[in-house]
Amino acid sequence: MDLTLLDRSPLSTSTPLLAIPVPEGDAPLSGWAAEADERLGGALSAARAAGDFRGKEEDGALFYLGGGEAPERILFLGMGKVGDLTPETLRKVAGRAVRRAEGLRLTGVTLALPHLEAESGSPDAAASLEAVAEGLILAAWDFRELRSEPKADDPPPPLVTSGVLALPEGFPLKAAEVQDALRYGIAAAEGANLARTLQMRPGNVATPTHLAGVALQLADQYHFESRILGPREMAKEGMGALLSVAAGSDEEPRFIVLEHRGGKEGEAPLVLVGKGLTFDTGGVSIKPAAGMEEMKFDMSGGAAVLGAMKAVGMLGVKGNVIGVVPSSENTISGKATKPGDVIRTREGKTVEVINTDAEGRLILADALSYAKDHFEPAAMVDCATLTGAVVVGLGNQAIGLMGTDDALVEELRAAGEHSGERCWPLPLWKEYRKQLDSPVADMKNVGGRAAGTITAGIFLKEFTGEVPWAHLDIAGTAYGDTRAPYHRNGGFGLPTRLLLAWIRSRTR
Ligand code: BES
Ligand code: ZN
Ligand code: ZN
């Protein structure tokens, strides 16, 4: 979507659809809502008086205006109580505006940002502007590249390709601050949209080699340093864990490294690590057939890291940020790793592979070990669709968060709140470590039924040394049926925007 800012009243601008958010309650209408109501001869006031439009989050009312330099349609969107307003509410409002435009088969939408009085609790102006920009661009994304030409009599709705934002009068930001907020919202959403596109591509398209190709394109576009390791370089690095996962597949694994050097020379970087498992059959410990197609999403963490790197590049972040994506398939053949096999990780620790379906932690182990030794990070954050257990524990609403550094964990929790990609902490107490004890090797790759998400975290911790590190388990949150109006069914691009919010909190 092409997003622009309007420098005059949206009520005297021609647009196919003008969306105006309206707060819940009986307070007199103000701002664009009041003006629009007047232009419509009190239509909104009448709808409010009749109780048909109360300003609740699900409320919407559409009116038509005839001709001239004016919107063709005005859509009032309830936004709930002003006191409950968060950036996420505004992101959703923007998403609803796009969905309505789509339903009307329009390709453009104008959204009037509500005037947010400095009432206690309402989000600040920059965060609001970022949120609506994100909401519009996220909502406009779709994945159509694998469909054949639509039939002439049944075309899908066109994409909403043009978005316009109108600021309220007296908007409390300077022009440069407005531009910064817009730039941030656009970068965050485009990064997330790249992640979504990669998530949607099936295992036969988004192979490890494909992800490496996308990474190289990003490197080209944003002047990142890049490094792609193939199986031979992995063997030289001693990455026995990653190679043991790739062993059963005819697709070659790739180890992807992108470096954005926007900070001072010698400044310790922030390192993002994402699980790039392009299809997880479970290996010899094979998964049941039903729903296995969803395991194309097992590269969601890697996709989010690439998405976050895109956003970092677009913004020219003033800090050193490195993205690392270990990428492999987990499939079966005569060469596949078998339950009971013992492998040697890059770190030198040996692992008894009890269950070949617990492969994510294996490829991440080598990636964390590599990042720790090669980059001496200021902090390292990994994200991975790692355990089914996190779905049991936190459902689809929260990312599982754990780490070795309380300050880092709190930073990520706050970034999750800000971005709407919320995460919730779990403990990594040393007492859990004994669940990984193996009779033959330094550790097993699974810790039994109890605390499955935590024991996966405990496993990863073994490969992080002294580096402040945190882990995001996104198995319950990265994809699914749409959870917000700016989503579609499929991949959500999460936690791209969380990671970007965290990077900003560290670099500005
Ligand atoms: N990719 C899966 C985790 C997963 C499960 C992602 C559900 C998305 C939805 C991971 O590789 C896996 O299979 N984990 C096992 C670990 C177990 C064998 C200890 C799991 O969670 O069942
Ligand atoms: Zn698995
Ligand atoms: Zn997996």
Short mmCIF file of C-alpha atoms and ligand atoms in Angstrom, two decimals:
data_model
loop_
_atom_site.label_atom_id
_atom_site.label_comp_id
_atom_site.label_asym_id
_atom_site.label_seq_id
_atom_site.Cartn_x
_atom_site.Cartn_y
_atom_site.Cartn_z
CA MET A 1 0.00 0.00 0.00
CA ASP A 2 1.07 3.48 -0.87
CA LEU A 3 0.55 5.64 2.24
CA THR A 4 0.37 9.43 2.20
CA LEU A 5 -0.54 12.24 4.53
CA LEU A 6 -3.36 14.68 3.79
CA ASP A 7 -2.63 18.36 4.30
CA ARG A 8 -6.23 19.59 4.19
CA SER A 9 -9.63 18.64 5.54
CA PRO A 10 -10.64 15.10 4.59
CA LEU A 11 -14.19 16.41 4.29
CA SER A 12 -13.31 18.62 1.36
CA THR A 13 -11.18 16.00 -0.41
CA SER A 14 -12.49 13.51 -2.90
CA THR A 15 -11.91 9.96 -1.76
CA PRO A 16 -13.93 6.79 -2.30
CA LEU A 17 -14.13 6.18 1.46
CA LEU A 18 -13.39 8.33 4.48
CA ALA A 19 -13.22 6.40 7.77
CA ILE A 20 -13.70 8.40 10.95
CA PRO A 21 -13.22 6.77 14.37
CA VAL A 22 -15.79 7.70 17.00
CA PRO A 23 -15.42 7.09 20.73
CA GLU A 24 -18.02 5.20 22.75
CA GLY A 25 -20.37 7.14 25.00
CA ASP A 26 -22.70 10.12 25.00
CA ALA A 27 -20.08 12.89 24.95
CA PRO A 28 -20.78 15.46 22.24
CA LEU A 29 -19.14 14.66 18.91
CA SER A 30 -15.94 16.54 18.21
CA GLY A 31 -13.36 17.00 15.47
CA TRP A 32 -13.90 15.35 12.08
CA ALA A 33 -16.79 13.28 13.46
CA ALA A 34 -18.72 16.43 14.39
CA GLU A 35 -18.00 18.07 11.03
CA ALA A 36 -18.97 14.97 9.12
CA ASP A 37 -22.19 14.65 11.12
CA GLU A 38 -23.07 18.21 10.21
CA ARG A 39 -22.36 17.58 6.51
CA LEU A 40 -24.64 14.55 6.68
CA GLY A 41 -27.46 16.55 8.23
CA GLY A 42 -27.06 14.96 11.65
CA ALA A 43 -27.10 11.35 10.39
CA LEU A 44 -24.55 10.15 12.94
CA SER A 45 -26.31 11.98 15.78
CA ALA A 46 -29.52 10.26 14.73
CA ALA A 47 -27.84 6.86 14.66
CA ARG A 48 -26.44 7.52 18.15
CA ALA A 49 -29.82 8.71 19.45
CA ALA A 50 -31.49 5.57 18.08
CA GLY A 51 -28.87 3.45 19.89
CA ASP A 52 -27.84 1.92 16.55
CA PHE A 53 -24.32 3.30 16.77
CA ARG A 54 -22.84 3.44 20.23
CA GLY A 55 -19.16 3.73 19.33
CA LYS A 56 -18.36 0.22 20.53
CA GLU A 57 -15.36 -1.43 18.88
CA GLU A 58 -17.54 -3.58 16.61
CA ASP A 59 -19.81 -0.68 15.57
CA GLY A 60 -19.71 0.76 12.07
CA ALA A 61 -22.08 3.03 10.13
CA LEU A 62 -21.75 3.90 6.45
CA PHE A 63 -23.23 6.99 4.79
CA TYR A 64 -23.10 8.43 1.27
CA LEU A 65 -22.35 12.00 0.27
CA GLY A 66 -23.18 13.26 -3.20
CA GLY A 67 -20.57 14.69 -5.54
CA GLY A 68 -18.03 17.47 -5.61
CA GLU A 69 -14.79 17.80 -3.69
CA ALA A 70 -15.92 15.48 -0.95
CA PRO A 71 -15.69 11.85 0.16
CA GLU A 72 -18.10 9.58 -1.70
CA ARG A 73 -18.66 7.55 1.44
CA ILE A 74 -18.18 8.23 5.13
CA LEU A 75 -17.70 5.30 7.47
CA PHE A 76 -17.92 5.92 11.21
CA LEU A 77 -16.04 3.30 13.18
CA GLY A 78 -16.58 2.77 16.90
CA MET A 79 -13.33 2.74 18.84
CA GLY A 80 -14.53 1.93 22.33
CA LYS A 81 -14.10 4.08 25.43
CA VAL A 82 -11.43 6.75 25.16
CA GLY A 83 -10.03 5.68 28.54
CA ASP A 84 -9.41 2.14 27.20
CA LEU A 85 -7.71 3.31 24.03
CA THR A 86 -4.38 1.66 23.14
CA PRO A 87 -2.26 1.69 19.97
CA GLU A 88 -3.69 -1.76 19.28
CA THR A 89 -7.25 -0.33 19.21
CA LEU A 90 -6.12 2.14 16.54
CA ARG A 91 -4.31 -0.55 14.57
CA LYS A 92 -7.57 -2.51 14.54
CA VAL A 93 -9.63 0.54 13.54
CA ALA A 94 -7.30 1.05 10.57
CA GLY A 95 -7.66 -2.63 9.72
CA ARG A 96 -11.46 -2.38 9.81
CA ALA A 97 -11.36 0.61 7.47
CA VAL A 98 -9.36 -1.40 4.93
CA ARG A 99 -11.61 -4.47 5.26
CA ARG A 100 -14.68 -2.32 4.63
CA ALA A 101 -13.06 -0.73 1.59
CA GLU A 102 -12.24 -4.22 0.36
CA GLY A 103 -15.84 -5.33 0.88
CA LEU A 104 -16.99 -2.35 -1.19
CA ARG A 105 -14.41 -3.25 -3.85
CA LEU A 106 -12.61 0.06 -3.45
CA THR A 107 -8.89 0.45 -3.92
CA GLY A 108 -8.37 3.52 -1.75
CA VAL A 109 -9.23 4.57 1.78
CA THR A 110 -8.71 7.73 3.83
CA LEU A 111 -8.52 7.44 7.60
CA ALA A 112 -8.99 10.41 9.89
CA LEU A 113 -6.88 10.05 13.01
CA PRO A 114 -9.05 10.88 16.03
CA HIS A 115 -8.19 13.87 18.14
CA LEU A 116 -6.85 12.37 21.33
CA GLU A 117 -7.17 14.82 24.16
CA ALA A 118 -4.35 14.54 26.64
CA GLU A 119 -6.69 12.37 28.66
CA SER A 120 -5.06 10.06 31.11
CA GLY A 121 -4.16 6.73 29.62
CA SER A 122 -4.65 7.59 25.96
CA PRO A 123 -1.65 6.63 23.82
CA ASP A 124 0.74 9.38 22.80
CA ALA A 125 0.46 11.00 19.40
CA ALA A 126 3.51 9.36 17.83
CA ALA A 127 2.45 5.87 18.97
CA SER A 128 -1.06 6.51 17.60
CA LEU A 129 0.22 7.63 14.23
CA GLU A 130 2.57 4.64 14.01
CA ALA A 131 -0.30 2.33 14.91
CA VAL A 132 -2.72 3.56 12.23
CA ALA A 133 0.02 3.47 9.59
CA GLU A 134 0.82 -0.11 10.61
CA GLY A 135 -2.84 -1.09 10.68
CA LEU A 136 -3.50 0.17 7.15
CA ILE A 137 -0.44 -1.45 5.58
CA LEU A 138 -0.82 -4.73 7.45
CA ALA A 139 -4.48 -4.98 6.49
CA ALA A 140 -3.85 -4.25 2.82
CA TRP A 141 -1.39 -7.15 2.46
CA ASP A 142 -2.58 -10.34 0.80
CA PHE A 143 -0.93 -13.48 -0.53
CA ARG A 144 -2.08 -14.21 -4.07
CA GLU A 145 1.08 -15.22 -5.89
CA LEU A 146 0.20 -18.92 -6.10
CA ARG A 147 -3.30 -18.47 -7.52
CA SER A 148 -3.94 -18.76 -11.22
CA GLU A 149 -5.71 -15.95 -13.12
CA PRO A 150 -9.12 -15.25 -11.56
CA LYS A 151 -12.24 -16.02 -13.57
CA ALA A 152 -13.72 -12.91 -15.18
CA ASP A 153 -17.15 -13.39 -13.59
CA ASP A 154 -15.81 -13.96 -10.10
CA PRO A 155 -12.77 -11.79 -9.48
CA PRO A 156 -11.48 -11.50 -5.91
CA PRO A 157 -11.83 -8.05 -4.31
CA PRO A 158 -9.07 -5.74 -5.52
CA LEU A 159 -6.33 -4.89 -3.05
CA VAL A 160 -6.57 -1.57 -1.29
CA THR A 161 -3.47 0.01 -2.72
CA SER A 162 -3.76 3.59 -1.60
CA GLY A 163 -4.07 4.82 1.98
CA VAL A 164 -4.35 8.41 3.11
CA LEU A 165 -4.06 9.63 6.69
CA ALA A 166 -5.67 12.85 7.85
CA LEU A 167 -4.39 14.32 11.11
CA PRO A 168 -6.76 16.14 13.44
CA GLU A 169 -6.43 19.88 13.85
CA GLY A 170 -3.97 20.78 16.58
CA PHE A 171 -2.14 17.44 16.28
CA PRO A 172 0.63 17.84 18.85
CA LEU A 173 3.64 16.76 16.74
CA LYS A 174 6.15 18.76 14.72
CA ALA A 175 6.38 17.96 11.00
CA ALA A 176 9.62 16.02 11.49
CA GLU A 177 8.09 13.97 14.30
CA VAL A 178 5.11 13.17 12.10
CA GLN A 179 7.45 11.97 9.36
CA ASP A 180 9.44 9.84 11.83
CA ALA A 181 6.30 8.18 13.17
CA LEU A 182 5.05 7.48 9.65
CA ARG A 183 8.41 6.10 8.57
CA TYR A 184 8.47 3.82 11.59
CA GLY A 185 4.93 2.54 11.06
CA ILE A 186 5.57 1.89 7.39
CA ALA A 187 8.85 0.06 8.04
CA ALA A 188 7.36 -2.05 10.83
CA ALA A 189 4.40 -3.09 8.68
CA GLU A 190 6.41 -3.73 5.51
CA GLY A 191 8.86 -5.83 7.51
CA ALA A 192 5.98 -7.82 8.97
CA ASN A 193 4.39 -8.18 5.52
CA LEU A 194 7.62 -9.64 4.14
CA ALA A 195 7.59 -12.14 7.00
CA ARG A 196 3.95 -13.01 6.21
CA THR A 197 4.70 -13.59 2.54
CA LEU A 198 7.57 -15.91 3.44
CA GLN A 199 5.39 -17.72 5.97
CA MET A 200 2.69 -18.34 3.40
CA ARG A 201 5.06 -19.80 0.83
CA PRO A 202 4.85 -23.59 1.14
CA GLY A 203 7.73 -25.92 1.85
CA ASN A 204 8.35 -26.62 -1.82
CA VAL A 205 8.79 -22.90 -2.51
CA ALA A 206 10.29 -21.44 0.66
CA THR A 207 13.22 -23.83 0.98
CA PRO A 208 16.36 -22.96 2.97
CA THR A 209 17.98 -21.93 -0.32
CA HIS A 210 15.01 -19.67 -1.06
CA LEU A 211 15.24 -17.96 2.34
CA ALA A 212 18.96 -17.42 1.75
CA GLY A 213 18.13 -15.84 -1.61
CA VAL A 214 15.64 -13.47 0.02
CA ALA A 215 18.28 -12.57 2.63
CA LEU A 216 20.79 -11.77 -0.10
CA GLN A 217 18.25 -9.51 -1.80
CA LEU A 218 17.79 -7.65 1.49
CA ALA A 219 21.56 -7.36 1.83
CA ASP A 220 21.70 -5.86 -1.63
CA GLN A 221 18.88 -3.44 -1.02
CA TYR A 222 19.91 -2.20 2.43
CA HIS A 223 23.67 -2.66 2.24
CA PHE A 224 23.95 -5.35 4.88
CA GLU A 225 27.01 -7.50 5.12
CA SER A 226 25.92 -11.06 4.46
CA ARG A 227 27.17 -14.55 4.89
CA ILE A 228 25.47 -17.78 3.82
CA LEU A 229 26.89 -21.09 5.03
CA GLY A 230 26.12 -24.33 3.18
CA PRO A 231 26.64 -27.87 4.52
CA ARG A 232 30.40 -27.81 3.97
CA GLU A 233 30.93 -24.55 5.86
CA MET A 234 28.59 -25.83 8.57
CA ALA A 235 30.73 -28.93 8.95
CA LYS A 236 33.83 -26.72 9.27
CA GLU A 237 32.02 -24.73 11.97
CA GLY A 238 31.26 -27.99 13.76
CA MET A 239 27.50 -27.46 13.50
CA GLY A 240 26.64 -31.09 14.15
CA ALA A 241 23.21 -30.28 15.56
CA LEU A 242 22.01 -28.32 12.53
CA LEU A 243 23.49 -30.94 10.20
CA SER A 244 21.80 -33.77 12.10
CA VAL A 245 18.41 -32.15 11.47
CA ALA A 246 19.18 -31.62 7.78
CA ALA A 247 20.52 -35.17 7.38
CA GLY A 248 17.21 -36.71 6.28
CA SER A 249 16.44 -34.11 3.63
CA ASP A 250 17.40 -33.69 -0.01
CA GLU A 251 17.10 -29.90 0.44
CA GLU A 252 20.41 -28.43 1.49
CA PRO A 253 20.40 -26.44 4.74
CA ARG A 254 21.52 -22.82 4.84
CA PHE A 255 22.88 -20.75 7.72
CA ILE A 256 22.00 -17.12 7.03
CA VAL A 257 23.74 -14.09 8.56
CA LEU A 258 22.85 -10.44 7.84
CA GLU A 259 24.75 -7.59 9.50
CA HIS A 260 23.48 -4.04 9.70
CA ARG A 261 26.31 -1.84 10.91
CA GLY A 262 24.50 1.39 11.78
CA GLY A 263 26.22 1.96 15.10
CA LYS A 264 29.70 2.85 16.24
CA GLU A 265 32.51 0.59 15.20
CA GLY A 266 33.25 -1.94 17.90
CA GLU A 267 29.87 -1.38 19.56
CA ALA A 268 28.46 -4.74 20.66
CA PRO A 269 25.54 -5.69 18.36
CA LEU A 270 21.99 -6.78 19.07
CA VAL A 271 21.56 -10.24 17.57
CA LEU A 272 18.24 -11.69 16.40
CA VAL A 273 18.06 -15.43 15.79
CA GLY A 274 15.07 -17.06 14.09
CA LYS A 275 14.14 -20.71 13.59
CA GLY A 276 14.00 -21.24 9.83
CA LEU A 277 12.68 -24.81 9.68
CA THR A 278 11.04 -24.77 6.26
CA PHE A 279 9.04 -27.95 6.81
CA ASP A 280 8.77 -30.07 9.94
CA THR A 281 7.54 -33.62 9.34
CA GLY A 282 8.90 -34.55 12.76
CA GLY A 283 11.52 -36.76 11.11
CA VAL A 284 11.59 -40.42 12.15
CA SER A 285 9.48 -39.40 15.20
CA ILE A 286 6.95 -38.48 12.54
CA LYS A 287 3.99 -36.20 13.16
CA PRO A 288 0.38 -37.28 12.55
CA ALA A 289 -0.92 -36.50 9.05
CA ALA A 290 -3.83 -34.29 10.14
CA GLY A 291 -2.77 -30.67 10.07
CA MET A 292 0.80 -31.44 9.12
CA GLU A 293 0.58 -28.91 6.28
CA GLU A 294 0.75 -26.20 8.96
CA MET A 295 4.35 -27.17 9.54
CA LYS A 296 5.29 -25.00 6.57
CA PHE A 297 4.97 -22.26 9.19
CA ASP A 298 7.87 -23.71 11.19
CA MET A 299 10.11 -21.07 9.66
CA SER A 300 8.05 -18.24 11.14
CA GLY A 301 10.84 -17.16 13.51
CA GLY A 302 13.31 -16.95 10.64
CA ALA A 303 10.77 -15.04 8.55
CA ALA A 304 10.29 -12.53 11.38
CA VAL A 305 14.05 -12.04 11.70
CA LEU A 306 14.28 -11.31 7.96
CA GLY A 307 11.27 -9.00 8.29
CA ALA A 308 12.84 -7.17 11.22
CA MET A 309 16.10 -6.80 9.27
CA LYS A 310 14.17 -5.30 6.36
CA ALA A 311 12.61 -2.76 8.73
CA VAL A 312 16.02 -2.04 10.28
CA GLY A 313 17.38 -1.42 6.79
CA MET A 314 14.45 0.79 5.77
CA LEU A 315 14.88 2.90 8.91
CA GLY A 316 18.67 3.01 8.79
CA VAL A 317 18.70 2.17 12.50
CA LYS A 318 21.59 3.82 14.33
CA GLY A 319 22.90 0.69 15.95
CA ASN A 320 24.54 -2.60 15.06
CA VAL A 321 21.92 -5.28 14.44
CA ILE A 322 22.59 -8.80 13.21
CA GLY A 323 20.05 -11.32 11.96
CA VAL A 324 20.84 -15.04 12.05
CA VAL A 325 18.59 -17.71 10.52
CA PRO A 326 19.53 -21.38 10.70
CA SER A 327 17.42 -22.98 8.01
CA SER A 328 16.68 -26.62 7.26
CA GLU A 329 13.95 -29.11 6.53
CA ASN A 330 13.16 -31.88 8.99
CA THR A 331 12.24 -34.90 6.85
CA ILE A 332 12.86 -38.61 6.61
CA SER A 333 15.18 -40.85 4.62
CA GLY A 334 17.68 -43.61 5.20
CA LYS A 335 20.13 -40.93 6.24
CA ALA A 336 17.83 -39.27 8.77
CA THR A 337 18.81 -38.97 12.43
CA LYS A 338 17.21 -41.71 14.54
CA PRO A 339 15.88 -41.59 18.11
CA GLY A 340 18.73 -42.46 20.43
CA ASP A 341 21.43 -41.08 18.12
CA VAL A 342 23.97 -38.90 19.87
CA ILE A 343 25.16 -35.79 18.07
CA ARG A 344 27.86 -33.21 18.81
CA THR A 345 26.81 -29.55 18.79
CA ARG A 346 29.02 -26.65 17.71
CA GLU A 347 29.39 -25.78 21.39
CA GLY A 348 30.97 -29.20 21.97
CA LYS A 349 28.13 -30.48 24.11
CA THR A 350 26.73 -33.86 23.07
CA VAL A 351 22.99 -34.43 22.76
CA GLU A 352 21.03 -37.65 22.81
CA VAL A 353 18.22 -37.15 20.31
CA ILE A 354 15.30 -38.80 22.07
CA ASN A 355 12.74 -37.31 19.71
CA THR A 356 13.65 -36.13 16.20
CA ASP A 357 10.62 -33.81 16.28
CA ALA A 358 12.38 -31.63 18.88
CA GLU A 359 14.59 -30.31 16.07
CA GLY A 360 14.11 -26.57 16.49
CA ARG A 361 16.20 -26.44 19.63
CA LEU A 362 18.96 -28.33 17.80
CA ILE A 363 19.30 -25.88 14.93
CA LEU A 364 18.99 -22.96 17.36
CA ALA A 365 21.68 -24.43 19.61
CA ASP A 366 24.27 -24.14 16.87
CA ALA A 367 22.99 -20.70 15.85
CA LEU A 368 23.14 -19.28 19.38
CA SER A 369 26.59 -20.76 19.89
CA TYR A 370 27.79 -19.24 16.58
CA ALA A 371 26.32 -15.80 17.33
CA LYS A 372 27.78 -15.77 20.84
CA ASP A 373 31.30 -16.59 19.64
CA HIS A 374 31.39 -14.58 16.40
CA PHE A 375 29.67 -11.37 17.48
CA GLU A 376 29.97 -11.00 21.27
CA PRO A 377 26.44 -9.55 21.32
CA ALA A 378 25.18 -6.93 23.76
CA ALA A 379 22.04 -9.07 23.79
CA MET A 380 20.69 -11.98 21.82
CA VAL A 381 16.99 -12.72 21.23
CA ASP A 382 15.72 -15.79 19.44
CA CYS A 383 12.22 -16.51 18.21
CA ALA A 384 10.92 -19.92 17.23
CA THR A 385 7.80 -22.01 16.74
CA LEU A 386 9.37 -24.32 19.28
CA THR A 387 6.81 -26.20 21.35
CA GLY A 388 3.21 -27.33 21.19
CA ALA A 389 3.29 -26.92 24.97
CA VAL A 390 3.25 -23.13 24.69
CA VAL A 391 -0.17 -23.41 23.05
CA VAL A 392 -1.38 -25.39 26.05
CA GLY A 393 0.11 -22.87 28.48
CA LEU A 394 -0.66 -19.51 26.88
CA GLY A 395 -3.03 -20.30 24.02
CA ASN A 396 -3.00 -18.07 20.95
CA GLN A 397 -2.84 -14.78 22.82
CA ALA A 398 0.67 -14.59 24.22
CA ILE A 399 4.17 -15.42 23.07
CA GLY A 400 6.12 -17.47 25.63
CA LEU A 401 8.99 -15.33 26.92
CA MET A 402 12.00 -16.52 28.91
CA GLY A 403 15.60 -15.47 29.32
CA THR A 404 18.71 -15.14 31.41
CA ASP A 405 18.55 -11.39 31.96
CA ASP A 406 15.64 -9.82 33.85
CA ALA A 407 16.12 -6.38 32.31
CA LEU A 408 16.10 -7.83 28.79
CA VAL A 409 12.99 -9.88 29.54
CA GLU A 410 11.23 -6.75 30.79
CA GLU A 411 12.31 -4.79 27.69
CA LEU A 412 10.79 -7.46 25.47
CA ARG A 413 7.60 -7.61 27.49
CA ALA A 414 7.24 -3.84 27.09
CA ALA A 415 8.02 -4.02 23.35
CA GLY A 416 5.33 -6.70 23.05
CA GLU A 417 2.79 -4.47 24.76
CA HIS A 418 3.71 -1.51 22.54
CA SER A 419 3.54 -3.50 19.32
CA GLY A 420 0.45 -5.51 20.21
CA GLU A 421 2.56 -8.69 19.87
CA ARG A 422 2.29 -9.52 23.52
CA CYS A 423 4.53 -11.94 25.37
CA TRP A 424 4.44 -13.34 28.88
CA PRO A 425 7.34 -14.57 31.05
CA LEU A 426 8.06 -18.14 32.15
CA PRO A 427 10.85 -19.12 34.57
CA LEU A 428 14.13 -20.80 33.61
CA TRP A 429 15.05 -22.09 37.08
CA LYS A 430 18.05 -24.40 37.25
CA GLU A 431 15.90 -27.05 38.91
CA TYR A 432 14.36 -27.80 35.49
CA ARG A 433 17.76 -28.79 34.07
CA LYS A 434 17.67 -32.32 35.46
CA GLN A 435 14.76 -33.16 33.17
CA LEU A 436 17.34 -33.06 30.35
CA ASP A 437 19.84 -35.45 31.99
CA SER A 438 20.86 -38.26 29.64
CA PRO A 439 22.38 -41.65 30.58
CA VAL A 440 24.76 -41.48 27.59
CA ALA A 441 25.31 -37.85 26.53
CA ASP A 442 25.62 -34.37 28.08
CA MET A 443 21.92 -33.85 27.66
CA LYS A 444 18.76 -35.14 25.98
CA ASN A 445 16.87 -33.00 23.47
CA VAL A 446 13.55 -33.40 25.31
CA GLY A 447 12.59 -33.07 28.97
CA GLY A 448 9.37 -35.07 29.16
CA ARG A 449 5.76 -33.89 29.30
CA ALA A 450 6.10 -31.48 32.23
CA ALA A 451 6.90 -27.84 31.43
CA GLY A 452 7.68 -28.54 27.78
CA THR A 453 8.14 -24.91 26.82
CA ILE A 454 10.45 -24.22 29.75
CA THR A 455 12.64 -27.29 29.23
CA ALA A 456 13.07 -26.23 25.58
CA GLY A 457 14.22 -22.85 26.90
CA ILE A 458 16.53 -24.58 29.41
CA PHE A 459 18.02 -26.54 26.50
CA LEU A 460 18.73 -23.35 24.51
CA LYS A 461 20.24 -21.63 27.54
CA GLU A 462 23.08 -24.18 27.47
CA PHE A 463 24.34 -22.53 24.27
CA THR A 464 24.25 -18.86 25.26
CA GLY A 465 27.23 -18.61 27.63
CA GLU A 466 27.32 -15.27 29.46
CA VAL A 467 25.47 -13.30 26.76
CA PRO A 468 22.21 -11.71 27.96
CA TRP A 469 19.70 -13.79 26.06
CA ALA A 470 15.96 -14.20 25.73
CA HIS A 471 13.76 -16.62 23.85
CA LEU A 472 10.31 -16.11 22.33
CA ASP A 473 8.24 -19.26 21.74
CA ILE A 474 5.79 -18.29 18.99
CA ALA A 475 4.27 -21.71 18.25
CA GLY A 476 0.83 -20.55 19.46
CA THR A 477 0.88 -17.07 18.00
CA ALA A 478 2.74 -16.94 14.66
CA TYR A 479 -0.10 -18.11 12.43
CA GLY A 480 -3.70 -19.27 12.48
CA ASP A 481 -7.16 -17.96 11.78
CA THR A 482 -7.26 -14.18 11.80
CA ARG A 483 -7.12 -12.66 15.28
CA ALA A 484 -7.29 -8.96 14.40
CA PRO A 485 -8.91 -7.05 11.53
CA TYR A 486 -5.48 -6.24 10.07
CA HIS A 487 -4.68 -9.97 9.83
CA ARG A 488 -5.76 -12.57 7.34
CA ASN A 489 -5.92 -16.31 7.91
CA GLY A 490 -2.35 -17.61 7.71
CA GLY A 491 0.90 -16.10 8.90
CA PHE A 492 0.82 -12.99 11.08
CA GLY A 493 4.43 -11.88 10.60
CA LEU A 494 4.90 -11.96 14.35
CA PRO A 495 7.20 -11.06 16.19
CA THR A 496 8.69 -8.74 13.54
CA ARG A 497 7.12 -5.63 15.08
CA LEU A 498 7.98 -6.69 18.62
CA LEU A 499 11.64 -7.14 17.65
CA LEU A 500 11.70 -3.76 15.92
CA ALA A 501 10.14 -2.04 18.94
CA TRP A 502 12.78 -3.66 21.14
CA ILE A 503 15.61 -2.58 18.81
CA ARG A 504 14.30 0.97 18.88
CA SER A 505 14.14 0.93 22.68
CA ARG A 506 17.83 -0.04 22.64
CA THR A 507 19.08 2.29 19.93
CA ARG A 508 17.44 5.67 20.41
N1 BES B 1 7.61 -27.21 15.21
C1 BES B 1 7.23 -27.92 16.37
C2 BES B 1 6.48 -27.07 17.39
C3 BES B 1 5.11 -26.63 17.00
C4 BES B 1 4.00 -27.30 17.47
C5 BES B 1 4.92 -25.49 16.25
C6 BES B 1 2.75 -26.86 17.15
C7 BES B 1 3.66 -25.05 15.92
C8 BES B 1 2.57 -25.74 16.39
C9 BES B 1 8.47 -28.48 17.07
O1 BES B 1 9.54 -28.77 16.26
C10 BES B 1 8.03 -29.73 17.74
O2 BES B 1 7.61 -30.62 17.06
N2 BES B 1 8.11 -29.78 19.06
C11 BES B 1 7.70 -30.91 19.81
C12 BES B 1 8.70 -31.11 20.91
C13 BES B 1 8.49 -32.39 21.68
C14 BES B 1 8.85 -33.56 20.81
C15 BES B 1 9.33 -32.34 22.92
C16 BES B 1 6.32 -30.63 20.40
O3 BES B 1 6.08 -29.51 20.85
O4 BES B 1 5.49 -31.52 20.36
ZN ZN B 2 9.44 -30.70 15.39
ZN ZN B 3 9.67 -27.65 14.48
#
